[in-house]
Every structure is written in C-alpha cells, then in structure tokens.
Amino acid sequence: MLKRILKFLAWTFGILLLLLAGLLLYVRQVARTEPPVVVPTPLSTAPIQQPDPGLYTLGKNWFRQSESGLYELYVEGTPYERGVANGRLTQALVQYQEDVFTGQINKFVPNGFYLGMLKYMVGWFNRDLERFVPEEYQQEIYGVSQAASSAHDAIAPAYQRILNYHGAHDIGHALQNMSLVGCTAFATWGRQSADSTLIVGRNFDFYVGDEFARDKIVAFYAPEKGHKFMMLTFGGMTGVVSGMNDAGLTVTINAAKSDVPGAAATPVSLVAREILQYASTIAEAYSLAARRKMFVSESFLIGSAQDNRAALIEKTPDAMDLYEPDREYIISTNHFLGGKLGRTELNEEHMRTSASPYRFSRVEELLVQKASGPNTVQRTAAILRDQRGLDNKSIGMGNEKLVNQLVAHHAVIFEPAQQRVWISTAPWQLGKFVCYDLKKIFAQRPTRNEELYEEGLTIPADSFLLTQDYRDYVKFHRYRFPFAPRTDLDPDSVVRWNPLSYHAYMLAGDQCLEREQYEQAAHFYEKGLTLETATVQEREHMEKNLQRCKEKML
C-alpha cells in the first residue's frame, strides 16, 4: 500500500514538474519581443569624435558633463538614429543604470527562486507590450538597446529588457504601492505669478536608491517629426517624467493610487513623451492621452504657454478626466481632483490613508500667503525645498507629508513663455538650480567643452546643507527605506538624528522588537505615536506592535 502511495506521489510530482516546465517555456515564448524593422544608420559604426576634451560628438549629436554634475545630451533625426546616438554617447550610463536597477530588484527579492518567478510573471504581464508602444518609440528604444551590456542577457535580450524597463515604474507602482513615489507639482499664472505668465514647479520624489539617482541627463531632442523638447532622464530611458517643448508645453507626471492591472498597456512615461513631442496646447495633450490605454492611474500636469495656464489630465486604465481649477494656480500631489475620478472609492480611500492631501494643503498654504506676494521662480524653488508642515510646524525631516521629503530624484522649474528651465543638482533638490535657455540650446552646436547653462540665473544651493541637521539626516537616511540594511541600526542614535520624526521612533521600536527588547520598543512606539505620522498604515503598524510589546511584558 505504501509503495503504491509513493508511486502515485512520484507520478503526480513528475507531472506537476512537466506542467510547470511547459508553462515556463510557454511564457518564455509568448513573452519574447521581436525588435522592430529599422533602416540601418551610419551612426551605428561611425567613430565618436572628441573635438574638445570632455565633449563627445556623433554626427550632429553631442554629449558632455557639466560642472554641476548633470550630463547634457543632444540627439536629432529619425527614431532609430536618435536611439543609436543616445545609446552610443551615453553607453556607460545605460549600462550603469541597468546594473543599479537589477541590483535593486535583487534587494527587493533576494530569493533566487522568487526572483526567477518574478521574471516570468513580468514577462507574462508584458507579453503584448510592443502592441501598445508606438512604432517610433520602439525604434528609438531598439537603437538605445544596442548599447546595453550582455551581462544581463540571462534576463532577456537587450531590446526586450530596455523596452520592459519603461514599464517598470508602472508595474512596481501598481503591484507594490511601496510609497516610493510621492511627488508634488504646482503651477501659477495670471495674478498669482509676478509677471502674469505661467510658472511650473515639481519635485520628482521617485526613490529606488541613491545610486539610481546619481547620474541624471538633461536631454535635448530635435526629432524629425513633432516639437523639439528637453527632458530630465537617465541612461536607457526615452520616456518622459519631466519635460518642456519649444511650443512652451510642459509635462510632469504624478502617480495616483491604482488597482493591480490585468494586462499590458502603454507605459506612463511614453504617454508623457508623446504629449511632449506632439502637443502644443492642453486640448492637444488631452486628445493624445485619450488615445492611449495605460497600466496604472496617473495625473499629468500640463502647462501651456499658448493657453497661459495649466491643467491636470487624470487617467486610469478605465477612465479619464480633465481638471481645470477656477483660480489661477493648480496643485498636484498623489490623488485625483476631478469630478469624475476624484470621487472614486479608491481615490477617497487613498486620501484618507496617505500623506497626499496634507502635502496638497501645505503647498496651497505657501502659495496663498499674502505676505509673500505673487509667485516667482525663486519662490517656487523655496516651496519645493520647504521642510515644514502645516502652520510651519516641525514634523521631522523626511516626513512624507512634507513638500521636500529629502528623497527627490530631481526638481524642475519651468518658465514656458521664456523657454527657460531650472534643474536641481545634488543632493536631492538642495543643490543649486541651473537654468537652461532652450532657444539658445537648439540654436547652437558646441565645438568646445563649455558650460551651457545660464550662470547669471542660477539659484544658489539651500543653506540647509551647511547645518548639523543636514549632517544628522544623512546618517538617518541610510536606514529610511524598507530595502536598506539595518543590522547595525542603533535605536538611540536614529532618534537622536531625527528627534521630531515618528519614522525614527518607528525604526527604533522595530529594531528593539526584533531583539525582543519589549520595554524599550514600547517606549519608542509610544513616543512615535505622539508625532505627526505620514500614513494610516504606519500608525496602525506602531499601534499593533505596541500592543504586542505590552502583551509580552505581562
């Protein structure tokens, strides 16, 4: 009898293994993405020239690094030509960025088996991705992918990897909702701006590690079709998160709460890219966004020099709304505002439990202060750097309720009518903001390695960098995120570095709880619960662990 049972189990296990192998083989086959058909370009083999030390050219395309730390890239031509030029000129950055990105995935999912299953899951999810990406951008991404390293070929071929990375933000945002994205954007015009023209400011608070944010590229594009434009990006990325075109149209994206998607669609950054390249008004931007089905929920803050105002295009996988305020300023954090999507159950729950409404209120509080007068570029920078809560209350450094959470990948300020953009330099948005004049950039072809930003318009670095608080925050920062190693975290030190932060006490409590130091953990949780907590989930986490500590101490 036992032999028959063992034989049955062996057969069953063998069949399950065959089915699993077959499923994985099937996923691998259907998830395979074939490169687009392209017209070969001499740029693929032409030597990269160096007319001046530090300035690299390929045909009419060029690349250099500014003394500010920002890289500067100019590309033009057909989609494939742009991609090849981009990839070859920035090859070291493309390969570095992929190394960092895959390294972060390994930190998120350190188990080899689960990492393998994740690869197949993403492959299945994105099996039809190319159907939702315009041919133009497929060709450009294929050109960039020629520069990718073969070190990651075990994941997938280079083109398939780079294409899929454009949807990584969407998948991570939808499946994990790990509070890695908490952006803030706003715009003023008319009587709310000192010169009556449009001013747009945004913090891109997308954080997947300091290394990921290290190398930023200010990319200037002159495509054969559509508008010339600039965007702030990184190696291998052709999508847009922050940008402005030569018609004075700006695009920035802010993530909203999403359900888990069921199938592939157009990545948000490529929807934003299409708007930036082909729209000149809010109406044109809305029309372009309406043509695309998306993975996740997102707000596109569109600023338009022609309209001299800004609006929000709010979009989910199933619906779309246009929010235009009845005043001369607009604010976008991470929740919807429109009459249609603002009233959904998912959005209302997100507003109840997240830091988004608090940040919105703080920006509004700063914008309408009568003592400060109408908005200016300099005041916009000050708001983007603001580290106070409502009523100027101190609520701890890095709190997600703050406009400046000390995690920003970048901050940008646009003056669309003047074709000027200010970009923050490291660290976060605390370094100096350097200004680029798009009219000058697109009118010149540098032959010497000279600075391109407008030195006289530079906004100085934040004086916070000179303080002890900043030095203490840097020490606190390394423990802040879930994927950070905490084996050497000292509970007393972490609260000393950030004494008004609930998060510091939560980290200290968690560490003591793990060490079964229940009395100390309870003390930290009790103190943390008296401070301004960013989210309902974190408050509930501390309350639950505090109760656990009390039970253990009985």
XYZ file of N, CA, C and O in Angstrom, residues 383-522:
560
model
N 9.548 76.848 -2.225
C 8.437 75.947 -1.897
C 8.849 74.501 -2.128
O 8.562 73.621 -1.292
N 9.539 74.244 -3.216
C 9.983 72.878 -3.494
C 10.948 72.367 -2.429
O 11.052 71.160 -2.208
N 11.653 73.279 -1.762
C 12.609 72.903 -0.721
C 12.006 72.961 0.683
O 12.702 72.682 1.662
N 10.730 73.299 0.796
C 10.117 73.529 2.103
C 10.085 72.259 2.955
O 9.650 71.197 2.503
N 10.531 72.379 4.222
C 10.576 71.240 5.141
C 9.730 71.457 6.383
O 10.004 70.884 7.429
N 8.670 72.221 6.255
C 7.771 72.464 7.384
C 6.396 71.889 7.074
O 5.972 71.829 5.921
N 5.702 71.499 8.146
C 4.332 71.046 7.993
C 3.370 72.216 8.005
O 3.773 73.386 7.950
N 2.084 71.907 8.074
C 1.063 72.955 8.124
C 1.313 73.902 9.296
O 1.761 73.468 10.366
N 1.026 75.183 9.075
C 1.264 76.222 10.082
C 2.728 76.302 10.486
O 3.064 76.663 11.615
N 3.604 75.904 9.546
C 5.065 75.955 9.760
C 5.535 75.055 10.902
O 6.584 75.282 11.511
N 4.791 74.025 11.189
C 5.147 73.109 12.269
C 6.295 72.190 11.844
O 6.367 71.741 10.701
N 7.202 71.915 12.764
C 8.284 70.954 12.514
C 7.746 69.543 12.743
O 7.299 69.227 13.855
N 7.794 68.696 11.722
C 7.238 67.343 11.844
C 8.278 66.259 11.527
O 7.927 65.121 11.238
N 9.547 66.616 11.596
C 10.601 65.626 11.384
C 11.099 65.629 9.952
O 10.311 65.730 9.004
N 12.388 65.513 9.790
C 12.985 65.519 8.449
C 12.609 64.244 7.693
O 12.612 63.152 8.244
N 12.271 64.422 6.399
C 11.948 63.286 5.545
C 10.524 62.813 5.629
O 10.152 61.850 4.943
N 9.688 63.449 6.438
C 8.290 63.026 6.554
C 7.613 63.116 5.187
O 7.757 64.108 4.469
N 6.845 62.090 4.832
C 6.191 62.060 3.526
C 5.128 63.146 3.385
O 4.695 63.463 2.279
N 4.729 63.770 4.472
C 3.782 64.875 4.409
C 4.450 66.189 4.004
O 3.764 67.166 3.730
N 5.769 66.211 3.973
C 6.491 67.421 3.616
C 6.586 67.569 2.105
O 6.665 66.581 1.371
N 6.632 68.809 1.640
C 6.872 69.050 0.212
C 8.258 68.537 -0.157
O 8.438 67.859 -1.168
N 9.239 68.839 0.687
C 10.604 68.349 0.486
C 10.849 67.169 1.423
O 11.119 67.354 2.607
N 10.753 65.973 0.875
C 10.912 64.753 1.667
C 12.357 64.264 1.704
O 12.635 63.187 2.234
N 13.271 65.045 1.114
C 14.692 64.698 1.090
C 14.935 63.339 0.435
O 15.741 62.539 0.910
N 14.226 63.102 -0.664
C 14.436 61.891 -1.459
C 14.388 62.186 -2.959
O 14.537 61.282 -3.768
N 14.159 63.431 -3.354
C 13.841 63.740 -4.751
C 14.920 63.258 -5.715
O 16.114 63.516 -5.518
N 14.472 62.560 -6.763
C 15.376 62.249 -7.873
C 15.794 63.552 -8.543
O 16.960 63.752 -8.886
N 14.822 64.456 -8.695
C 15.121 65.790 -9.213
C 13.965 66.734 -8.928
O 12.860 66.306 -8.600
N 14.246 68.008 -9.031
C 13.224 69.050 -9.013
C 13.451 69.919 -10.245
O 14.597 70.111 -10.669
N 12.355 70.408 -10.837
C 12.474 71.281 -12.003
C 11.523 72.458 -11.855
O 10.486 72.362 -11.193
N 11.886 73.568 -12.486
C 11.037 74.761 -12.557
C 11.011 75.199 -14.018
O 12.071 75.326 -14.655
N 9.808 75.406 -14.547
C 9.658 75.823 -15.940
C 9.104 77.245 -16.019
O 8.193 77.617 -15.271
N 9.639 78.018 -16.942
C 9.050 79.280 -17.392
C 8.745 79.102 -18.883
O 9.561 79.459 -19.748
N 7.594 78.535 -19.225
C 7.324 78.155 -20.618
C 7.362 79.311 -21.613
O 7.879 79.159 -22.726
N 6.814 80.480 -21.251
C 6.779 81.601 -22.192
C 8.181 82.080 -22.544
O 8.429 82.560 -23.656
N 9.114 81.948 -21.590
C 10.502 82.378 -21.813
C 11.399 81.229 -22.290
O 12.584 81.441 -22.529
N 10.829 80.004 -22.377
C 11.597 78.835 -22.811
C 12.796 78.572 -21.901
O 13.878 78.187 -22.355
N 12.570 78.768 -20.591
C 13.643 78.521 -19.626
C 13.241 77.433 -18.652
O 12.074 77.332 -18.255
N 14.236 76.634 -18.234
C 14.001 75.578 -17.264
C 15.149 75.563 -16.269
O 16.316 75.702 -16.649
N 14.801 75.449 -14.991
C 15.796 75.302 -13.916
C 15.771 73.867 -13.418
O 14.693 73.305 -13.167
N 16.933 73.267 -13.239
C 17.045 71.875 -12.811
C 17.911 71.808 -11.561
O 18.998 72.405 -11.500
N 17.438 71.053 -10.570
C 18.176 70.935 -9.310
C 19.419 70.081 -9.491
O 19.482 69.209 -10.356
N 20.398 70.338 -8.660
C 21.595 69.500 -8.624
C 21.688 68.850 -7.241
O 21.036 69.276 -6.291
N 22.508 67.826 -7.150
C 22.598 67.023 -5.927
C 23.107 67.860 -4.757
O 23.840 68.843 -4.951
N 22.707 67.437 -3.529
C 21.825 66.311 -3.205
C 20.342 66.695 -3.283
O 19.964 67.781 -2.857
N 19.561 65.790 -3.842
C 18.113 65.971 -3.967
C 17.806 67.319 -4.630
O 18.368 67.618 -5.669
N 16.950 68.167 -4.045
C 16.705 69.488 -4.620
C 17.407 70.573 -3.810
O 17.063 71.750 -3.891
N 18.443 70.178 -3.062
C 19.127 71.117 -2.174
C 20.292 71.826 -2.857
O 20.679 72.921 -2.450
N 20.892 71.199 -3.883
C 21.981 71.850 -4.598
C 21.453 73.008 -5.430
O 20.248 73.267 -5.492
N 22.351 73.709 -6.081
C 21.924 74.857 -6.883
C 21.011 74.416 -8.024
O 21.102 73.292 -8.526
N 20.082 75.292 -8.425
C 19.253 75.082 -9.606
C 19.939 75.790 -10.775
O 20.168 77.004 -10.718
N 20.263 75.052 -11.826
C 20.895 75.658 -13.001
C 19.847 75.848 -14.094
O 18.939 75.034 -14.251
N 19.969 76.937 -14.851
C 18.960 77.335 -15.830
C 19.453 77.093 -17.254
O 20.580 77.472 -17.599
N 18.605 76.482 -18.071
C 18.877 76.309 -19.495
C 17.865 77.113 -20.298
O 16.662 77.086 -20.014
N 18.346 77.809 -21.308
C 17.508 78.552 -22.246
C 17.375 77.702 -23.501
O 18.345 77.534 -24.256
N 16.182 77.150 -23.736
C 16.010 76.217 -24.850
C 16.274 76.869 -26.196
O 16.778 76.219 -27.119
N 15.928 78.150 -26.331
C 16.161 78.822 -27.616
C 17.657 78.844 -27.947
O 18.045 78.637 -29.098
N 18.486 79.071 -26.939
C 19.935 79.087 -27.160
C 20.476 77.685 -27.406
O 21.333 77.480 -28.276
N 19.985 76.722 -26.640
C 20.495 75.352 -26.767
C 20.257 74.819 -28.174
O 21.154 74.235 -28.796
N 19.043 75.012 -28.691
C 18.726 74.451 -30.005
C 19.313 75.268 -31.155
O 19.320 74.806 -32.290
N 19.828 76.457 -30.859
C 20.415 77.297 -31.903
C 21.918 77.091 -32.045
O 22.525 77.588 -33.000
N 22.536 76.346 -31.124
C 23.985 76.223 -31.175
C 24.431 74.773 -31.344
O 23.690 73.833 -31.048
N 25.642 74.595 -31.852
C 26.284 73.283 -31.910
C 27.654 73.444 -31.258
O 28.580 73.980 -31.864
N 27.773 73.023 -29.999
C 29.033 73.277 -29.282
C 30.228 72.606 -29.955
O 30.153 71.459 -30.400
N 31.321 73.350 -30.062
C 32.579 72.799 -30.586
C 33.644 72.774 -29.494
O 34.714 72.205 -29.691
N 33.318 73.413 -28.353
C 34.225 73.386 -27.211
C 33.450 72.921 -25.992
O 32.235 73.077 -25.900
N 34.178 72.365 -25.035
C 33.539 71.839 -23.824
C 33.304 72.983 -22.842
O 34.022 73.142 -21.859
N 32.259 73.782 -23.128
C 31.946 74.944 -22.307
C 30.580 74.754 -21.640
O 29.726 74.014 -22.139
N 30.385 75.447 -20.520
C 29.116 75.342 -19.812
C 27.982 75.933 -20.645
O 28.137 76.980 -21.276
N 26.842 75.256 -20.626
C 25.694 75.646 -21.436
C 24.593 76.311 -20.619
O 23.695 76.929 -21.184
N 24.637 76.140 -19.301
C 23.574 76.748 -18.504
C 23.837 78.234 -18.307
O 24.963 78.720 -18.466
N 22.755 78.972 -17.983
C 22.816 80.425 -17.825
C 23.303 80.758 -16.408
O 22.525 80.780 -15.454
N 24.590 81.010 -16.284
C 25.197 81.168 -14.963
C 24.553 82.291 -14.160
O 24.361 82.180 -12.944
N 24.164 83.383 -14.821
C 23.594 84.516 -14.117
C 22.209 84.257 -13.547
O 21.728 85.028 -12.710
N 21.565 83.181 -13.976
C 20.221 82.847 -13.499
C 20.223 81.692 -12.498
O 19.164 81.190 -12.121
N 21.394 81.278 -12.059
C 21.494 80.162 -11.110
C 20.851 80.524 -9.773
O 21.046 81.633 -9.255
N 20.074 79.584 -9.221
C 19.508 79.737 -7.875
C 20.464 79.032 -6.906
O 20.754 77.850 -7.079
N 20.986 79.743 -5.906
C 22.006 79.150 -5.023
C 21.501 77.910 -4.283
O 20.298 77.692 -4.127
N 22.450 77.119 -3.817
C 22.133 75.928 -3.028
C 21.440 76.318 -1.729
O 21.612 77.427 -1.214
N 20.654 75.389 -1.214
C 19.920 75.615 0.033
C 20.907 75.695 1.201
O 21.787 74.833 1.355
N 20.748 76.701 2.048
C 21.637 76.862 3.204
C 21.496 75.715 4.204
O 22.365 75.533 5.067
N 20.430 74.930 4.093
C 20.253 73.763 4.965
C 21.451 72.821 4.872
O 21.781 72.115 5.830
N 22.118 72.813 3.715
C 23.272 71.933 3.521
C 24.405 72.224 4.497
O 25.274 71.368 4.710
N 24.412 73.413 5.077
C 25.504 73.812 5.976
C 25.217 73.506 7.436
O 26.043 73.788 8.301
N 24.059 72.910 7.715
C 23.628 72.747 9.110
C 23.955 71.360 9.668
O 24.166 70.400 8.927
N 23.931 71.276 10.995
C 24.090 69.986 11.678
C 22.887 69.088 11.395
O 23.022 67.872 11.315
N 21.700 69.691 11.263
C 20.512 68.902 10.946
C 20.702 68.125 9.651
O 20.310 66.953 9.550
N 21.298 68.748 8.649
C 21.546 68.047 7.385
C 22.502 66.882 7.603
O 22.268 65.767 7.115
N 23.578 67.121 8.334
C 24.559 66.048 8.575
C 23.913 64.897 9.347
O 24.199 63.726 9.078
N 23.022 65.218 10.281
C 22.318 64.173 11.025
C 21.344 63.414 10.113
O 21.212 62.193 10.207
N 20.668 64.154 9.223
C 19.712 63.482 8.337
C 20.416 62.491 7.417
O 19.895 61.397 7.150
N 21.591 62.849 6.921
C 22.328 61.943 6.037
C 22.565 60.603 6.734
O 22.455 59.535 6.127
N 22.853 60.643 8.032
C 23.059 59.406 8.800
C 21.743 58.651 8.976
O 21.700 57.422 8.903
N 20.651 59.383 9.173
C 19.330 58.758 9.317
C 18.855 58.155 7.993
O 18.241 57.076 7.967
N 19.157 58.822 6.902
C 18.654 58.467 5.571
C 18.998 57.029 5.172
O 18.201 56.352 4.528
N 20.153 56.552 5.572
C 20.585 55.217 5.114
C 19.716 54.098 5.670
O 19.743 52.977 5.173
N 18.921 54.387 6.712
C 18.053 53.359 7.300
C 16.578 53.556 6.923
O 15.725 52.780 7.346
N 16.301 54.558 6.131
C 14.922 55.017 5.988
C 14.008 54.059 5.223
O 12.840 53.897 5.577
N 14.511 53.411 4.173
C 13.638 52.667 3.274
C 13.650 51.164 3.567
O 14.619 50.647 4.124
N 12.576 50.467 3.189
C 12.433 49.042 3.545
C 13.573 48.159 3.065
O 13.888 47.155 3.703
N 14.214 48.520 1.927
C 15.268 47.666 1.392
C 16.647 48.005 1.959
O 17.646 47.436 1.552
N 16.720 48.948 2.910
C 18.004 49.337 3.496
C 18.437 48.321 4.554
O 17.620 47.852 5.348
N 19.722 47.960 4.603
C 20.213 47.063 5.670
C 20.163 47.767 7.015
O 20.552 48.932 7.131
N 19.673 47.057 8.030
C 19.503 47.690 9.348
C 20.139 46.894 10.477
O 19.840 47.120 11.646
N 21.014 45.978 10.136
C 21.603 45.138 11.178
C 22.431 45.961 12.164
O 22.566 45.591 13.330
N 22.990 47.099 11.708
C 23.815 47.921 12.589
C 23.062 49.137 13.121
O 23.672 50.044 13.683
N 21.730 49.156 12.957
C 20.941 50.313 13.405
C 20.950 50.390 14.922
O 20.597 49.442 15.613
N 21.360 51.538 15.447
C 21.342 51.785 16.893
C 20.102 52.616 17.219
O 19.986 53.764 16.761
N 19.138 52.093 17.972
C 17.874 52.799 18.231
C 18.053 54.189 18.819
O 17.378 55.138 18.404
N 18.940 54.344 19.767
C 19.129 55.657 20.389
C 19.704 56.671 19.403
O 19.328 57.851 19.408
N 20.605 56.221 18.551
C 21.211 57.128 17.573
C 20.193 57.599 16.543
O 20.144 58.788 16.196
N 19.374 56.677 16.044
C 18.460 57.035 14.960
C 17.436 58.073 15.416
O 17.056 58.964 14.648
N 17.012 58.024 16.689
C 16.065 59.043 17.168
C 16.791 60.349 17.513
O 16.196 61.429 17.433
N 18.056 60.255 17.849
C 18.824 61.471 18.123
C 19.063 62.250 16.826
O 19.060 63.487 16.823
N 19.241 61.538 15.717
C 19.474 62.201 14.433
C 18.223 62.904 13.897
O 18.328 63.860 13.140
N 17.041 62.411 14.270
C 15.801 62.960 13.726
C 14.732 62.971 14.822
O 13.725 62.259 14.747
N 14.901 63.782 15.857
C 14.097 63.663 17.084
C 12.618 64.019 16.938
O 11.820 63.631 17.792
N 12.221 64.717 15.878
C 10.810 65.068 15.697
C 10.114 64.160 14.690
O 8.965 64.403 14.320
N 10.791 63.110 14.291
C 10.267 62.205 13.267
C 9.655 60.956 13.884
O 10.341 60.188 14.570
N 8.366 60.729 13.602
C 7.725 59.480 14.022
C 8.463 58.289 13.432
O 8.555 57.208 14.043
N 8.982 58.477 12.214
C 9.633 57.373 11.497
C 10.882 56.904 12.239
O 11.183 55.704 12.289
N 11.615 57.860 12.827
C 12.806 57.488 13.589
C 12.422 56.606 14.770
O 13.076 55.579 15.047
N 11.345 56.952 15.460
C 10.903 56.152 16.611
C 10.329 54.811 16.152
O 10.466 53.803 16.857
N 9.694 54.797 14.998
C 9.185 53.525 14.473
C 10.326 52.580 14.139
O 10.289 51.388 14.464
N 11.377 53.119 13.490
C 12.540 52.292 13.176
C 13.201 51.776 14.450
O 13.589 50.602 14.532
N 13.334 52.654 15.446
C 13.946 52.243 16.717
C 13.100 51.179 17.398
O 13.625 50.178 17.931
N 11.783 51.369 17.405
C 10.895 50.379 18.012
C 10.970 49.040 17.305
O 11.017 47.980 17.946
N 10.979 49.061 15.975
C 11.054 47.812 15.207
C 12.348 47.062 15.511
O 12.348 45.823 15.624
N 13.441 47.807 15.641
C 14.726 47.159 15.915
C 14.727 46.532 17.309
O 15.197 45.395 17.488
N 14.192 47.242 18.290
C 14.138 46.681 19.647
C 13.197 45.485 19.704
O 13.482 44.497 20.398
N 12.101 45.551 18.984
C 11.162 44.432 18.961
C 11.806 43.195 18.368
O 11.641 42.076 18.883
N 12.560 43.374 17.317
C 13.247 42.243 16.693
C 14.254 41.623 17.658
O 14.487 40.418 17.627
N 14.823 42.448 18.529
C 15.801 41.948 19.518
C 15.119 41.487 20.803
O 15.791 41.177 21.781
N 13.799 41.495 20.796
C 12.972 41.084 21.941
C 13.191 41.979 23.154
O 13.055 41.554 24.297
N 13.512 43.249 22.891
C 13.648 44.258 23.951
C 12.308 45.006 24.037
O 12.168 46.133 23.570
N 11.328 44.359 24.636
C 9.937 44.820 24.539
C 9.690 46.140 25.264
O 8.929 46.982 24.779
N 10.325 46.351 26.394
C 10.100 47.586 27.134
C 10.633 48.794 26.362
O 9.968 49.838 26.258
N 11.849 48.630 25.800
C 12.429 49.727 25.022
C 11.606 49.986 23.764
O 11.360 51.133 23.382
N 11.168 48.895 23.112
C 10.367 49.042 21.893
C 9.079 49.799 22.190
O 8.672 50.701 21.437
N 8.415 49.435 23.282
C 7.161 50.096 23.661
C 7.382 51.592 23.883
O 6.556 52.426 23.473
